[in-house]
Coordinates of C-alpha atoms in Angstrom, one line a residue:
X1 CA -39.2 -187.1 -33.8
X2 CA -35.7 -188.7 -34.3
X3 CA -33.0 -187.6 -36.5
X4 CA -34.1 -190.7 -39.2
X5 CA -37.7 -189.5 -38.8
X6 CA -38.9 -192.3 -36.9
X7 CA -41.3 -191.6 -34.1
X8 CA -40.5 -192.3 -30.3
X9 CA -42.1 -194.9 -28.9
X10 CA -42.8 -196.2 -25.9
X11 CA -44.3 -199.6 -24.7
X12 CA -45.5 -201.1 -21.5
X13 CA -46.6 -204.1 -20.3
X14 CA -48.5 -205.0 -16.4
X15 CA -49.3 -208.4 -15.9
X16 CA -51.4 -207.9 -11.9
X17 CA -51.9 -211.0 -10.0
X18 CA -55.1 -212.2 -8.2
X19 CA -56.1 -209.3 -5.3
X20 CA -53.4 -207.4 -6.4
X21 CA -53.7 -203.6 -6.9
X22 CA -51.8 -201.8 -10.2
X23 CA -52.2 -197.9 -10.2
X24 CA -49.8 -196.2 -13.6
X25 CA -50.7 -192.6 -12.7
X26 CA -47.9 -190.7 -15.0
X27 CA -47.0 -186.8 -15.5
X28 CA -48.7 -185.9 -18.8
X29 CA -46.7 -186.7 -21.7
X30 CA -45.7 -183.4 -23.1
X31 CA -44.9 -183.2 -27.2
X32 CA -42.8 -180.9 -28.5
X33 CA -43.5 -179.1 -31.8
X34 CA -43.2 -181.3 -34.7
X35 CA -42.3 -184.6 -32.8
X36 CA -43.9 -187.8 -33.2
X37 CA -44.8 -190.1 -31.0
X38 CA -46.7 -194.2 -30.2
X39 CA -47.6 -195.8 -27.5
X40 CA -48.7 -198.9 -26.0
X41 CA -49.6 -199.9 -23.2
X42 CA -51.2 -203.7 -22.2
X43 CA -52.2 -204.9 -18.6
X44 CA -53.2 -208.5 -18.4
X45 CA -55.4 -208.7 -14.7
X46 CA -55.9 -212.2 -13.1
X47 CA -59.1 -213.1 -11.5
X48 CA -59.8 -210.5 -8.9
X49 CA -57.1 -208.2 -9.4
X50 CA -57.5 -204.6 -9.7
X51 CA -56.0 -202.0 -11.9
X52 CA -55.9 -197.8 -12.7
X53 CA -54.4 -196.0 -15.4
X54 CA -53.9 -192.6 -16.5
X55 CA -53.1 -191.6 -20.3
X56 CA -53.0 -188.0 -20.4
X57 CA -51.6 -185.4 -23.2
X58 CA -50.7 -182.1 -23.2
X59 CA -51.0 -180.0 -26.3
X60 CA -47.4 -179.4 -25.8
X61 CA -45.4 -176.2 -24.2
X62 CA -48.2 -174.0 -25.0
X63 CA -46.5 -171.4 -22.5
X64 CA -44.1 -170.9 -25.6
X65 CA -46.7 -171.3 -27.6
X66 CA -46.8 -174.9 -28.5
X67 CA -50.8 -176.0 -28.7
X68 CA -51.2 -179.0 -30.7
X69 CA -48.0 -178.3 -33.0
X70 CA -46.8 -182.0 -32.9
X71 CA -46.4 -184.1 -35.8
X72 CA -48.5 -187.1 -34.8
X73 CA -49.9 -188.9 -31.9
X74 CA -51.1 -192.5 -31.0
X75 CA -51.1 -194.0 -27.8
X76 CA -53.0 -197.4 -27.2
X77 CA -54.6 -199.1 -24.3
X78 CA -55.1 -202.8 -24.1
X79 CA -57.0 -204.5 -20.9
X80 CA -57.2 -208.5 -20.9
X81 CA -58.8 -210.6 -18.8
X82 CA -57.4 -213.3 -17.8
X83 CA -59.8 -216.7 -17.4
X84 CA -57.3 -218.6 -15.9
X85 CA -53.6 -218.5 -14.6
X86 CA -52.4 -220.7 -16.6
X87 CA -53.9 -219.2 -19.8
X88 CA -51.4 -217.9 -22.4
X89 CA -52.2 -214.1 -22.4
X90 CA -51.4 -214.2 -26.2
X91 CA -54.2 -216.7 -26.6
X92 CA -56.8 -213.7 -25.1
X93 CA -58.2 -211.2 -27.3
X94 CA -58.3 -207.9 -25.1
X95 CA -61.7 -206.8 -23.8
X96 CA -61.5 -203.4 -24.1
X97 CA -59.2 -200.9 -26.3
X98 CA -58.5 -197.5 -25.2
X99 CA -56.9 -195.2 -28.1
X100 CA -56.2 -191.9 -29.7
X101 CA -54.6 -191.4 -32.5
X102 CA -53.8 -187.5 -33.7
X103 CA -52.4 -187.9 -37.9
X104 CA -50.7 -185.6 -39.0
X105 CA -53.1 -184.8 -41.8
X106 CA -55.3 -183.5 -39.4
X107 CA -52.6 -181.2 -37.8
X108 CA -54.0 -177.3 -39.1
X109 CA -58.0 -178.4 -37.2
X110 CA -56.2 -179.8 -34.5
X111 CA -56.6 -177.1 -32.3
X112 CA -60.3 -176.4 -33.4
X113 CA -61.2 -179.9 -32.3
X114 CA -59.9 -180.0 -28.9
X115 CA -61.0 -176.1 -28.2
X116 CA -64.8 -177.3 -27.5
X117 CA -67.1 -174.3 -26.8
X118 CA -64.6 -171.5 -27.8
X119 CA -62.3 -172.7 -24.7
X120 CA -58.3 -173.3 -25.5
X121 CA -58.3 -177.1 -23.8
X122 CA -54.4 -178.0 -23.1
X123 CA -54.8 -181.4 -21.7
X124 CA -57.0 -184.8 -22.6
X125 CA -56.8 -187.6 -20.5
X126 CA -58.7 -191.1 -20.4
X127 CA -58.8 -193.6 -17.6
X128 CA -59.5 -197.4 -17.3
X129 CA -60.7 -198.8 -13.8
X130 CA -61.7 -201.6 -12.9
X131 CA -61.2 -204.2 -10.6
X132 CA -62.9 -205.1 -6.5
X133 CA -60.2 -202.3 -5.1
X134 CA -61.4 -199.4 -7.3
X135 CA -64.5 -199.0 -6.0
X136 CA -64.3 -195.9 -4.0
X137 CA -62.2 -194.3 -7.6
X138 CA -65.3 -194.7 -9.3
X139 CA -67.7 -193.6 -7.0
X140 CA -65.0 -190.5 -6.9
X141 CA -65.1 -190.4 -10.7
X142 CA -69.2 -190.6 -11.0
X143 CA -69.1 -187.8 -8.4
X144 CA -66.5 -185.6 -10.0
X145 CA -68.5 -185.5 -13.6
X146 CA -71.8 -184.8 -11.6
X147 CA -69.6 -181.6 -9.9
X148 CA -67.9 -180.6 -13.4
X149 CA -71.2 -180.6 -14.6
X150 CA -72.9 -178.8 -11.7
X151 CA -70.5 -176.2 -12.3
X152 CA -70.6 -175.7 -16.1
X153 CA -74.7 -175.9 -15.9
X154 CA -74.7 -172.8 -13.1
X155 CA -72.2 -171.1 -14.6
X156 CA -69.4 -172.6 -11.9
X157 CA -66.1 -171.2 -13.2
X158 CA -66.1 -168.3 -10.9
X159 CA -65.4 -171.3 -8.8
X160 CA -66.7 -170.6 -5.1
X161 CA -68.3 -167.6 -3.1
X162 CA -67.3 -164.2 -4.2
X163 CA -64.5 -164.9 -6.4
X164 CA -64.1 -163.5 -9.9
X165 CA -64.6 -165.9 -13.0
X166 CA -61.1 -166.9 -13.7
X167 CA -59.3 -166.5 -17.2
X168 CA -55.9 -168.1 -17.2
X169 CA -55.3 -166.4 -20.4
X170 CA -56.6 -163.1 -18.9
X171 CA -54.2 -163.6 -15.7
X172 CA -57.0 -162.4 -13.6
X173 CA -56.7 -164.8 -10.3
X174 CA -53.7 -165.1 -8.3
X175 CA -52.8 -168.2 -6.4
X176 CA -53.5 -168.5 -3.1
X177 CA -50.6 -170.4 -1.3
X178 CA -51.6 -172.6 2.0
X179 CA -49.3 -175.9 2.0
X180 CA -51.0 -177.3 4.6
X181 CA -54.3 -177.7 3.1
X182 CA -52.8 -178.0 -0.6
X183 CA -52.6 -182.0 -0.5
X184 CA -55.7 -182.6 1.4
X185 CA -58.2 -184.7 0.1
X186 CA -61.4 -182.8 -1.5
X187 CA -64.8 -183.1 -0.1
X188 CA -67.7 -182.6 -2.5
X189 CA -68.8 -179.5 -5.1
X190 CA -67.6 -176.7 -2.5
X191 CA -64.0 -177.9 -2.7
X192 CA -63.3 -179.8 -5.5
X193 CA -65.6 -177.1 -7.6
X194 CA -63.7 -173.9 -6.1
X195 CA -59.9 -175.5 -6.4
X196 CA -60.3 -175.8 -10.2
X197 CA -59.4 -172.9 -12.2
X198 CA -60.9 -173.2 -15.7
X199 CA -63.2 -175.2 -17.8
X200 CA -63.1 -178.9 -18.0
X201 CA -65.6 -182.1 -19.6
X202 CA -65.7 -184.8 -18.3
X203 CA -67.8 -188.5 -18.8
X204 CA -67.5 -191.4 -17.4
X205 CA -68.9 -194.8 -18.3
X206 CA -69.1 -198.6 -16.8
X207 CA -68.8 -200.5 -19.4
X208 CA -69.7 -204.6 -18.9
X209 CA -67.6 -206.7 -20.5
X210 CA -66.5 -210.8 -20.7
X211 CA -63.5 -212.9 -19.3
X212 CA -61.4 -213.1 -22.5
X213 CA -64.3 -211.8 -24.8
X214 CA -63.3 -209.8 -27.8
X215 CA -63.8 -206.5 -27.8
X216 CA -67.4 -205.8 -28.3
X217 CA -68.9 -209.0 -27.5
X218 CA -71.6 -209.5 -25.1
X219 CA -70.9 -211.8 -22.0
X220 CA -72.2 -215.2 -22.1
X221 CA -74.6 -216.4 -19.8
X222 CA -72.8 -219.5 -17.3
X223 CA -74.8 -222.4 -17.8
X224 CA -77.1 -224.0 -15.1
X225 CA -75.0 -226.4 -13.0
X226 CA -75.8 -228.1 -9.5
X227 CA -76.3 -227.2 -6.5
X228 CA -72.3 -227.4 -4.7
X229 CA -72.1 -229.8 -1.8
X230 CA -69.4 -228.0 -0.5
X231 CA -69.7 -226.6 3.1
X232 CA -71.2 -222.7 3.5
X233 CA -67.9 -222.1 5.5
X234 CA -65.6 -223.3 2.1
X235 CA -64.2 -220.2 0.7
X236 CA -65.8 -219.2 -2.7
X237 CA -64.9 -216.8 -5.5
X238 CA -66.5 -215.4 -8.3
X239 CA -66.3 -217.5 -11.4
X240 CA -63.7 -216.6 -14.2
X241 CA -65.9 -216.5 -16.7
X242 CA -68.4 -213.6 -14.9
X243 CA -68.9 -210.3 -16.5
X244 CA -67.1 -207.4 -15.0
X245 CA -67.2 -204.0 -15.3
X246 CA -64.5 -201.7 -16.6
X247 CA -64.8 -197.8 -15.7
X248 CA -63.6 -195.5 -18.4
X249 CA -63.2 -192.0 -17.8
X250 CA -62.6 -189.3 -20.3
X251 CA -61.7 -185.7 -19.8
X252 CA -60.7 -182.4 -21.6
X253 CA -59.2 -179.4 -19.8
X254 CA -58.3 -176.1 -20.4
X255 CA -55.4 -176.5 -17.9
X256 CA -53.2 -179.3 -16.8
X257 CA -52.7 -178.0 -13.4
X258 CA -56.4 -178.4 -13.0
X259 CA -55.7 -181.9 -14.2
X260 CA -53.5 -182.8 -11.4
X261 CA -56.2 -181.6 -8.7
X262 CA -59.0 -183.6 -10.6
X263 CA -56.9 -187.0 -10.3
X264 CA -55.6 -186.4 -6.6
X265 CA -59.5 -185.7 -5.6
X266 CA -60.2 -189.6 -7.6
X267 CA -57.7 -191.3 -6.6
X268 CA -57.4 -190.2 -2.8
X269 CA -58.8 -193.2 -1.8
X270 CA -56.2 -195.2 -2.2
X271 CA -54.2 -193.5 0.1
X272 CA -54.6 -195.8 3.1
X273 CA -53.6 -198.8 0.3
X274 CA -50.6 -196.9 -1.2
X275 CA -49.6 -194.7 1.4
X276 CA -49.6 -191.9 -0.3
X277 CA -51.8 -190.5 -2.5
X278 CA -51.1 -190.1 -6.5
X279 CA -50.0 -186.3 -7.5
X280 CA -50.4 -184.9 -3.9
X281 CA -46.7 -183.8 -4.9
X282 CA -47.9 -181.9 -7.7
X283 CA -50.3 -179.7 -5.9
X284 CA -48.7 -176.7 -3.9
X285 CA -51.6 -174.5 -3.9
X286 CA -55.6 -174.3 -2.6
X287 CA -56.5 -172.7 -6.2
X288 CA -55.0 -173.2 -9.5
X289 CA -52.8 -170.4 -10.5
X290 CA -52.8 -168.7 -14.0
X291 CA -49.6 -170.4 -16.0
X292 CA -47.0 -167.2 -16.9
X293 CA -46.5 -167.0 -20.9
X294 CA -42.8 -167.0 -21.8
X295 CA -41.8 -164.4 -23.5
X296 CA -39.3 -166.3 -26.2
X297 CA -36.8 -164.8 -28.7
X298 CA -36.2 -167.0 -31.9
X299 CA -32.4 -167.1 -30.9
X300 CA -33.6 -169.1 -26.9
X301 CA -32.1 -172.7 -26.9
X302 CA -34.8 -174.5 -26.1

């Protein structure tokens, strides 16, 4: 929070041209105790363009013993549609809103509502996909829940043949260091399963939505027209007005480093379109590490 006890804010705005390919894949936004914070972000997508975006929080510097000590919280997602290129993007109402918004009346149960099942969650992060180059994301996405899942439902945490369960709070499993397999990409329950270090939730959901149609609102059926004259070997895309489908992904974890490794497994297949592949520079391990508690004396600048 600034000195005048106004909160920091932060907008954005992505305006992705036809075929094009947006992917905003930040760190996590980390709050300190008793800040306050809002932001926005919009992303207008012309006809056959493609977009990903990551909004994640951290409960703070819980290493010094931060969890969910922040003032307040809002950060807002906007997706439009665009019909046309010429269309004013003011003129179109947003198909889908993404938000979260943390008062600070509700500061003392914060910690109770993001602790589901007894676990201390330091990280929630949501998603929006959609577009003809995501594809593969949200097959990775659809794949991940049915692993996180998998491994909740058989009691997965010890994650992977022989090893312990693993309590970061407990300090129980070292890390196991091996940089030339840390930043490859994950294949399926036996990898992606056994990297991850504590518990996580996660759902996704395709979501249909209309050209410029207000949140909400059910596509519109195109009316009957006739049959085009124009030669099969014409090229033809899909009309503006067609429904598409938005992917929105939502996930709580007990650790952000187990974060990181979820969103590299996701989004490596954009690899070959990016050239590299998002947070592979965050990951220096196979497994997730315990994070070290800081032992801090009231008189530590921090």
């Amino acid at each position: 929070m600034k000195p005048d006890k106004q909160p920091s804010r932060h907008s954005m705005r992505g305006c992705v041209d036809e075929g094009a390919l947006l992917v905003y894949a930040p760190d996590p936004l980390v709050p300190f105790a008793h800040s306050a914070y809002v932001g926005t972000q919009r992303f207008e997508l012309q006809p056959g363009a493609s977009l990903v975006t990551v909004d994640w929080l951290s409960s703070g510097r819980a290493s010094c013993g931060e969890r969910w000590a922040f003032e307040s919280y809002e950060s807002r997602t906007e997706l439009r549609l665009m019909p046309e290129r010429s269309t004013n993007p003011d003129s179109v109402p947003p198909v889908l809103v993404e938000a979260l918004h943390l008062p600070r009346a509700g500061l003392a149960l914060r910690a109770v509502g993001f602790d589901i099942g007894g676990v201390a969650r330091d990280a929630t992060v949501s998603m929006v996909v959609v577009g003809p180059r995501t594809t593969e994301v949200v097959a990775r996405l659809h794949d991940a829940a049915a692993i996180i899942a998998q491994r909740r439902r058989g009691g997965g945490l010890e994650g992977g043949a022989g090893r312990p369960q693993r309590d970061a709070r407990e300090g129980r499993m070292p890390s196991i260091l091996k940089d030339d397999a840390a930043t490859a990409a994950s294949e399926g329950e036996g990898t992606l399963g056994a990297m991850l270090l504590g518990d996580l939730m996660l759902g996704v959901c395709d979501v249909e939505v209309g050209v410029g149609a207000a949140p909400g609102s059910a596509p519109s059926a195109a009316p009957d027209s006739a049959p085009s004259t124009a030669p099969d070997s014409a090229p033809r895309t899909a009309s503006a007005s067609a429904p598409r489908t938005v992917t929105v992904a939502r996930l709580v974890a007990e650790h952000n480093e187990d974060v990181y490794r979820l969103l590299h497994y996701c989004l490596s297949p954009l690899q070959g379109t990016l050239g590299t592949t998002p947070y592979s520079d965050r990951i220096h391990a196979v497994v997730a590490a315990p994070p070290t508690k800081l032992e801090v004396s009231a008189t530590d600048d921090l």
